[in-house]
mmCIF file of N, CA, C and O in Angstrom:
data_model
loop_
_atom_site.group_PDB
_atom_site.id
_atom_site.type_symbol
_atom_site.label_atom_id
_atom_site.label_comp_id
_atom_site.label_asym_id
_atom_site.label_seq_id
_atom_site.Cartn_x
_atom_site.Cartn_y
_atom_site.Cartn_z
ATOM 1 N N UNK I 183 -80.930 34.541 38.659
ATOM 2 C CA UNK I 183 -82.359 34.492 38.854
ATOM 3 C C UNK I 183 -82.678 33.698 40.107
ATOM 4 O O UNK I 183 -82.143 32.598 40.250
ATOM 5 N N UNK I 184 -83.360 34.086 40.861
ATOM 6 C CA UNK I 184 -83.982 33.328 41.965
ATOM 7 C C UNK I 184 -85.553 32.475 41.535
ATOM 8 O O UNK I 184 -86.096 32.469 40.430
ATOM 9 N N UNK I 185 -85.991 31.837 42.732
ATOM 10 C CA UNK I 185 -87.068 30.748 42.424
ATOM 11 C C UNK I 185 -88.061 31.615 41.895
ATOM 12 O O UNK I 185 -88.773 30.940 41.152
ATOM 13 N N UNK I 186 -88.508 32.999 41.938
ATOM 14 C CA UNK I 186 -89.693 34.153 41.585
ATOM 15 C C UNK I 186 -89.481 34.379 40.086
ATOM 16 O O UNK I 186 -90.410 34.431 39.281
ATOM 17 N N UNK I 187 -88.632 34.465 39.882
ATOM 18 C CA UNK I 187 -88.421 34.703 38.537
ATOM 19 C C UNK I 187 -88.205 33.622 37.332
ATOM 20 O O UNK I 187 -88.142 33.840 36.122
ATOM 21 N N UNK I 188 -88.103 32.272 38.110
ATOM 22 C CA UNK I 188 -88.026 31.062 37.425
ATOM 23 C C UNK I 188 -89.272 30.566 37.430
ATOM 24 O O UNK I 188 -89.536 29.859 36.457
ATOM 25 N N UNK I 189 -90.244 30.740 38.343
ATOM 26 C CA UNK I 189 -91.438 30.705 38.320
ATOM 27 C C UNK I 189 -92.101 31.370 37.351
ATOM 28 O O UNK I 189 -93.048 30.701 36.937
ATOM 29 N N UNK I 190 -91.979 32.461 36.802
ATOM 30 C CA UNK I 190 -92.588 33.980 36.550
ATOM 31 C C UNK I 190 -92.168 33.382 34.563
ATOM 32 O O UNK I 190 -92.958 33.391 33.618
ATOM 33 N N UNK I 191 -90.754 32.962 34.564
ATOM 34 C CA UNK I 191 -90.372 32.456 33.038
ATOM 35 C C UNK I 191 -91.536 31.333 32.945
ATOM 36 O O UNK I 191 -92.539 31.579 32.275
ATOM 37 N N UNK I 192 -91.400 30.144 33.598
ATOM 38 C CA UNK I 192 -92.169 29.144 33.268
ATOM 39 C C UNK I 192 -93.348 29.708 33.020
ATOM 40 O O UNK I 192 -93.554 29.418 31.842
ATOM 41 N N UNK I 193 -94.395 30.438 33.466
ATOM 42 C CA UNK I 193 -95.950 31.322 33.514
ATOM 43 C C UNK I 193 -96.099 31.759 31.927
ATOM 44 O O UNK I 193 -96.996 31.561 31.107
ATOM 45 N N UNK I 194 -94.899 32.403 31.858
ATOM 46 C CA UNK I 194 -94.795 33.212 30.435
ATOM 47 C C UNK I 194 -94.603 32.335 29.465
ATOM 48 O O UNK I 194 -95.621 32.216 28.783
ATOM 49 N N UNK I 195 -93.449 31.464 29.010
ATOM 50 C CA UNK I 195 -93.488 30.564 28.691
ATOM 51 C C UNK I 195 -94.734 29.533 28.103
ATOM 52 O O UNK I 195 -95.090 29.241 26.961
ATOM 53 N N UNK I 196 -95.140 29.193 29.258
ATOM 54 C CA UNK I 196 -96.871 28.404 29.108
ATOM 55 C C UNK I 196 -97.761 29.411 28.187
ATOM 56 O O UNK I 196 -98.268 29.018 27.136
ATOM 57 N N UNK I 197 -97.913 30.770 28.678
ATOM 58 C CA UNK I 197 -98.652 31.144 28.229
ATOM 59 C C UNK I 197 -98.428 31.340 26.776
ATOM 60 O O UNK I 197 -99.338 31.218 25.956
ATOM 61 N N UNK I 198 -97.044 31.686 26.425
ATOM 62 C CA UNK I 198 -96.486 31.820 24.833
ATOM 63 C C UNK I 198 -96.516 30.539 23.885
ATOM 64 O O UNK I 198 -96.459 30.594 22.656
ATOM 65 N N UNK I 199 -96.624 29.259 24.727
ATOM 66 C CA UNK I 199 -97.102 28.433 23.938
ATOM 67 C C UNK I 199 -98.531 28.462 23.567
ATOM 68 O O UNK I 199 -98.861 28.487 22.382
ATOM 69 N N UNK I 200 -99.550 28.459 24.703
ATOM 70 C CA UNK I 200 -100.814 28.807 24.203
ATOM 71 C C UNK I 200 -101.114 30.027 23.350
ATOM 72 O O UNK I 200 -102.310 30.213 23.124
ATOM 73 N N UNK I 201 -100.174 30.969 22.788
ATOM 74 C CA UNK I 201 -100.547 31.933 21.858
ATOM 75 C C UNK I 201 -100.176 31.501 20.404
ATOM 76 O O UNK I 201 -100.649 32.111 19.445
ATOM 77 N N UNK I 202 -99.007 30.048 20.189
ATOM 78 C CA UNK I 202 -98.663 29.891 19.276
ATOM 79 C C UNK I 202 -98.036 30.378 18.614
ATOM 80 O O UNK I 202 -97.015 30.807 19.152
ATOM 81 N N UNK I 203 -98.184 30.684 16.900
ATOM 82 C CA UNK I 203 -97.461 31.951 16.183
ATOM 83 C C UNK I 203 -97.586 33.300 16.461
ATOM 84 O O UNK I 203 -96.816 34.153 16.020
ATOM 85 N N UNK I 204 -99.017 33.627 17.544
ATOM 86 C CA UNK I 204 -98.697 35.009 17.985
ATOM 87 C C UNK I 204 -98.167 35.540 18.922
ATOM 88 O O UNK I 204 -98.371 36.720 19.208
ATOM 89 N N UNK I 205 -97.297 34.672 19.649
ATOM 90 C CA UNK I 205 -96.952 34.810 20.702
ATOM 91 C C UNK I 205 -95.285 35.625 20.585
ATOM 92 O O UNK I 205 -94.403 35.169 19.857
ATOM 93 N N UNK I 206 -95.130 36.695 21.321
ATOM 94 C CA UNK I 206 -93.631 37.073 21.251
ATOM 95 C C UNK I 206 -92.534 36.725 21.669
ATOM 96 O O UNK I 206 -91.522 37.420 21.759
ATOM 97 N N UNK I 207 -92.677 35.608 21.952
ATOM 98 C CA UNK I 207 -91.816 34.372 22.091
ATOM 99 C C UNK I 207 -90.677 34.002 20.753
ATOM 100 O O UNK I 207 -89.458 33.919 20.603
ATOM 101 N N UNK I 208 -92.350 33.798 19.647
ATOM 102 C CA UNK I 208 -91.586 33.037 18.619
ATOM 103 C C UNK I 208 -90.460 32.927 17.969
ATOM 104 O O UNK I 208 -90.176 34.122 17.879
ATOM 105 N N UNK I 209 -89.574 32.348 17.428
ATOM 106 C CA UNK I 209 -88.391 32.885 16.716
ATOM 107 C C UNK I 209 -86.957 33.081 17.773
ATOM 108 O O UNK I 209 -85.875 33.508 17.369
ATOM 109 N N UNK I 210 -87.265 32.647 19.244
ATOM 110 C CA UNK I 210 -86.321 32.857 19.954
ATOM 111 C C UNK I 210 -85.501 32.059 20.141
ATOM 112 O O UNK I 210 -85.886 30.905 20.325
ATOM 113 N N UNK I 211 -83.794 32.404 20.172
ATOM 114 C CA UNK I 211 -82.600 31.737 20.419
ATOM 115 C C UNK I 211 -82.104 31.725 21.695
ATOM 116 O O UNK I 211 -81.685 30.736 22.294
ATOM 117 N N UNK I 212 -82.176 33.105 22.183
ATOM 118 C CA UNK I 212 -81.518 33.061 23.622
ATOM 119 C C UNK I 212 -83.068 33.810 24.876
ATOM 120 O O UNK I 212 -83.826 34.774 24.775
ATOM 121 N N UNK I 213 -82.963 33.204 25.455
ATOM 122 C CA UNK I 213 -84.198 34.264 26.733
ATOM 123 C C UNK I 213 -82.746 34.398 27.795
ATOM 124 O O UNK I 213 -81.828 33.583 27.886
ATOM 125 N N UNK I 214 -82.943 35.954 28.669
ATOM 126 C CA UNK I 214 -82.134 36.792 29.281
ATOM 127 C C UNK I 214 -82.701 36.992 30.305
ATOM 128 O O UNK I 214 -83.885 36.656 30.267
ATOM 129 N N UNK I 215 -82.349 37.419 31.262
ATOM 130 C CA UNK I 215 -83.033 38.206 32.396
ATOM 131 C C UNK I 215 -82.454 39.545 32.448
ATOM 132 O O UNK I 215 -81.238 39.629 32.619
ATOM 133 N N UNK I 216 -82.901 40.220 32.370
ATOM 134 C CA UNK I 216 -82.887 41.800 32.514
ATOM 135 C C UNK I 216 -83.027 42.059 34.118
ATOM 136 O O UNK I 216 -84.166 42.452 34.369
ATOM 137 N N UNK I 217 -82.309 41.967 35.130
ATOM 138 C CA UNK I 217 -82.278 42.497 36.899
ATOM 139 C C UNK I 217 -83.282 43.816 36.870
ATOM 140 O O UNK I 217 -84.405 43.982 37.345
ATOM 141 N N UNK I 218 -82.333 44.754 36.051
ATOM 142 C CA UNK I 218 -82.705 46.368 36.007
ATOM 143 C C UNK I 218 -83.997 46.780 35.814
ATOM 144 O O UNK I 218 -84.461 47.751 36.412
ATOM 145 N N UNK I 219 -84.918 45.803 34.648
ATOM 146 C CA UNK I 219 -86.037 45.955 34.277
ATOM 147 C C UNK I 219 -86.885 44.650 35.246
ATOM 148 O O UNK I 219 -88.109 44.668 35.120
ATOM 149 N N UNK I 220 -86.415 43.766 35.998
ATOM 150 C CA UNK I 220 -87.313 42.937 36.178
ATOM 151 C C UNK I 220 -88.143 41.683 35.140
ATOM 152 O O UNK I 220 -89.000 40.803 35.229
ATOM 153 N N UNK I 221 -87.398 42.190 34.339
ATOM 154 C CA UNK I 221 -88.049 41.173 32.550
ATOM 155 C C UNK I 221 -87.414 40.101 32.154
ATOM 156 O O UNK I 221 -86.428 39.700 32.774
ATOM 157 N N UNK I 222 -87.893 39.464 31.040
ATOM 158 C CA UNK I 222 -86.900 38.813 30.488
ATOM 159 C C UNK I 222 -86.963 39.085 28.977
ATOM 160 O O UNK I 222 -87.941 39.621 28.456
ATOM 161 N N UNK I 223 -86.229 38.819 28.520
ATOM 162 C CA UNK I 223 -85.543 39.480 26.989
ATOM 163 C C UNK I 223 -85.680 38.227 26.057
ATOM 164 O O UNK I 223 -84.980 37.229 26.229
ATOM 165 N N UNK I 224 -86.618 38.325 25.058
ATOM 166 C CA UNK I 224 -86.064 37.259 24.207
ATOM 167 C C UNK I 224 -85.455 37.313 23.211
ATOM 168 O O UNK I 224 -86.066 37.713 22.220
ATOM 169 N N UNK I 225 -84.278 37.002 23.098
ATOM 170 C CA UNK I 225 -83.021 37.249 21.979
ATOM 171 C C UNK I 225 -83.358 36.503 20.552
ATOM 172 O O UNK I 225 -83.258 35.276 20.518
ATOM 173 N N UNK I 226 -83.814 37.326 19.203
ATOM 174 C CA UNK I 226 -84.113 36.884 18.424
ATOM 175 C C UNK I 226 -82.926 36.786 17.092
ATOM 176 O O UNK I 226 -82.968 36.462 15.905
ATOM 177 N N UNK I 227 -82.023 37.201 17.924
ATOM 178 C CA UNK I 227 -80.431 37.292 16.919
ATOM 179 C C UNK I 227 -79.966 35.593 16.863
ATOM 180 O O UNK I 227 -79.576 34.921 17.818
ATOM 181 N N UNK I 228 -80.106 35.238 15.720
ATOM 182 C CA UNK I 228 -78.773 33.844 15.258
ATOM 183 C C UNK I 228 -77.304 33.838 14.741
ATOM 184 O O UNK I 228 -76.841 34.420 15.722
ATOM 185 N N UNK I 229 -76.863 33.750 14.419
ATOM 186 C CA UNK I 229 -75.510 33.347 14.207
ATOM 187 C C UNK I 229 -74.444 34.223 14.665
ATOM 188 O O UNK I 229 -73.664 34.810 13.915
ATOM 189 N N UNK I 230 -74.451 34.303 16.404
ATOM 190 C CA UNK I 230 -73.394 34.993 17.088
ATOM 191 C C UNK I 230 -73.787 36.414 16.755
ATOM 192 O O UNK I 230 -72.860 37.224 16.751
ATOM 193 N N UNK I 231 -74.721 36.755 16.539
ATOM 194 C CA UNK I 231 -75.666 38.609 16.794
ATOM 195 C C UNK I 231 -76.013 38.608 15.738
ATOM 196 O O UNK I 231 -76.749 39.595 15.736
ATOM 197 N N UNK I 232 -76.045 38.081 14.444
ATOM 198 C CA UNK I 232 -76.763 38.476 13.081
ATOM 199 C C UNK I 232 -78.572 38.764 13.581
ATOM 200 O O UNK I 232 -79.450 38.072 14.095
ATOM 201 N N UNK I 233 -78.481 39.877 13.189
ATOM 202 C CA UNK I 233 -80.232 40.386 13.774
ATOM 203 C C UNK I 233 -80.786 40.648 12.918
ATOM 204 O O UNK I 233 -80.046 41.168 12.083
ATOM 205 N N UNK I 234 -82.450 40.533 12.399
ATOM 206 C CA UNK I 234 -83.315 40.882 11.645
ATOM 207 C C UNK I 234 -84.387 41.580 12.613
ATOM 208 O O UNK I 234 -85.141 42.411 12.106
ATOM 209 N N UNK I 235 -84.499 41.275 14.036
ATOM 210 C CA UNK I 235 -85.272 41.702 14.602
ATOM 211 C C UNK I 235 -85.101 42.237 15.851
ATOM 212 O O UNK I 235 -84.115 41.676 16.329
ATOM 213 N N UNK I 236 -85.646 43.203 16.798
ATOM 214 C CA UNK I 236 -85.126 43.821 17.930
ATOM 215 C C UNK I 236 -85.975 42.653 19.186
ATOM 216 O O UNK I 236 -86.836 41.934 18.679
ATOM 217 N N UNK I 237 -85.812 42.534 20.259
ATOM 218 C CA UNK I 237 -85.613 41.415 20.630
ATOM 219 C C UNK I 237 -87.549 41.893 21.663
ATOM 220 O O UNK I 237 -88.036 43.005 21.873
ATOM 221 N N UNK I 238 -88.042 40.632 21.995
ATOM 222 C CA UNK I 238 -88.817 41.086 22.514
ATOM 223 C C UNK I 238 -88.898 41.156 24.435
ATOM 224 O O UNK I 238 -88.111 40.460 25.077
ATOM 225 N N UNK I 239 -89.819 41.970 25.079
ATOM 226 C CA UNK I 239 -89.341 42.119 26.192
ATOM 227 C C UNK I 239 -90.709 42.062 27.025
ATOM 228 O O UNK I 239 -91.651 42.838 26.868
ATOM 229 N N UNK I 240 -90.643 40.943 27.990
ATOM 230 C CA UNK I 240 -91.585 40.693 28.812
ATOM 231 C C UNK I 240 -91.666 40.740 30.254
ATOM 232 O O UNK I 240 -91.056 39.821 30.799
ATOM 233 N N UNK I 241 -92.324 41.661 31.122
ATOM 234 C CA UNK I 241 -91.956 42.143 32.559
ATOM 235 C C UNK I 241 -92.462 40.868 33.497
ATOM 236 O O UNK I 241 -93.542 40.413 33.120
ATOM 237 N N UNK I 242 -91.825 40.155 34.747
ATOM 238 C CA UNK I 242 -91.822 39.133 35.473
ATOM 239 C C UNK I 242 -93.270 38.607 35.887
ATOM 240 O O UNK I 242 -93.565 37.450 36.188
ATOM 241 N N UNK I 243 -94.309 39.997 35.819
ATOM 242 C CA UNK I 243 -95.635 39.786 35.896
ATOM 243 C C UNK I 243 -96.936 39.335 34.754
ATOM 244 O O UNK I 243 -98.155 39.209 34.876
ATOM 245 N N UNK I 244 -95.846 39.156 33.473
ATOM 246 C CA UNK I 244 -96.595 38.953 31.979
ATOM 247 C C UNK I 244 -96.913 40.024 31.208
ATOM 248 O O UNK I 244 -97.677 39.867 30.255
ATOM 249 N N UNK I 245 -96.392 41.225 31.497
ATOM 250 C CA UNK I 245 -96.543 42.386 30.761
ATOM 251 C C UNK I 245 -95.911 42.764 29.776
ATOM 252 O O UNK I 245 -95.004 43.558 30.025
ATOM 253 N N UNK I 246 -96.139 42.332 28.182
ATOM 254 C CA UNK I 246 -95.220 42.461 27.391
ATOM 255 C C UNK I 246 -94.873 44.093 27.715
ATOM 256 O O UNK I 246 -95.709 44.950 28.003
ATOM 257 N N UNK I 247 -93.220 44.306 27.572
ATOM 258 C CA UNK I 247 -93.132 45.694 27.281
ATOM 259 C C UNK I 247 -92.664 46.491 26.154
ATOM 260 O O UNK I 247 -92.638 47.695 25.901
ATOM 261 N N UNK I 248 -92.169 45.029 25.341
ATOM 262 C CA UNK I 248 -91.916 45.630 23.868
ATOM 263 C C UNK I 248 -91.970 43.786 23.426
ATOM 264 O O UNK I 248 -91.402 42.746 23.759
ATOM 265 N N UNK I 249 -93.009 44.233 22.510
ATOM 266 C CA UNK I 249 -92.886 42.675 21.481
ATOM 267 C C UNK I 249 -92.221 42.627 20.409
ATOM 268 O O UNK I 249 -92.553 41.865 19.501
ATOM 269 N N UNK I 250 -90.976 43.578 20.313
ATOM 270 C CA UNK I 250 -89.796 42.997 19.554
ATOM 271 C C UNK I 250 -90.700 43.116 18.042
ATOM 272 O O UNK I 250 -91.898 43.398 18.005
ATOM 273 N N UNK I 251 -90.027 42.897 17.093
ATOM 274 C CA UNK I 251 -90.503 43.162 15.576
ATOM 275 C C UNK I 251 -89.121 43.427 14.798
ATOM 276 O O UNK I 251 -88.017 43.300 15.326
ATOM 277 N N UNK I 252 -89.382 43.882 13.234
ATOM 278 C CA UNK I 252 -88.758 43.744 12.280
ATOM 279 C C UNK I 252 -87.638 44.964 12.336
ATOM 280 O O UNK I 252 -88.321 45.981 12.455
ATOM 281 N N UNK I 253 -86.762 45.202 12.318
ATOM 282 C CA UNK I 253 -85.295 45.648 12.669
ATOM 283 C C UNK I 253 -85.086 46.603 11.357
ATOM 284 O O UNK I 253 -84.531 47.701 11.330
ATOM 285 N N UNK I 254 -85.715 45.846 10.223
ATOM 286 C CA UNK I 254 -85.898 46.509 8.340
ATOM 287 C C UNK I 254 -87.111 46.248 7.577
ATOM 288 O O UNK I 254 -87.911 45.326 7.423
ATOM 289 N N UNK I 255 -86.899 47.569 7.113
ATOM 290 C CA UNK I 255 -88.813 47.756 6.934
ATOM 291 C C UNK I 255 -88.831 46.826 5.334
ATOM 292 O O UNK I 255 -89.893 46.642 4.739
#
């Protein structure tokens, strides 16, 4: 990641705290950078990939592009 995109996490970040529990942030273990998409990924898998949920995905400009959710209905 370069300084644009470390910038661009911190923005998102801030803003996912000001959303609180609705924010698609919540519940996250690992955040990723995605190059290909320009995003970052928030990895909602714990214990070395055990997943309940598909991960959520936010573009460098604040555009959620998938807010991630429940994996089993």
């Amino acid at each position: 990641m370069g300084r644009e995109q470390i910038a661009a996490l911190i923005a998102i970040l801030q803003e996912q705290q000001e959303r609180g529990t609705a924010g698609v942030a919540v519940g996250t273990w690992r955040i990723l950078y995605d190059k290909n998409r320009d995003a970052f990924v928030f990895d909602k898998c714990e214990n070395d990939g055990y997943c309940e949920e598909r991960p959520a995905v936010v573009s460098t400009d604040g555009t959620v592009i998938d807010p991630g959710g429940p994996l089993f209905d």
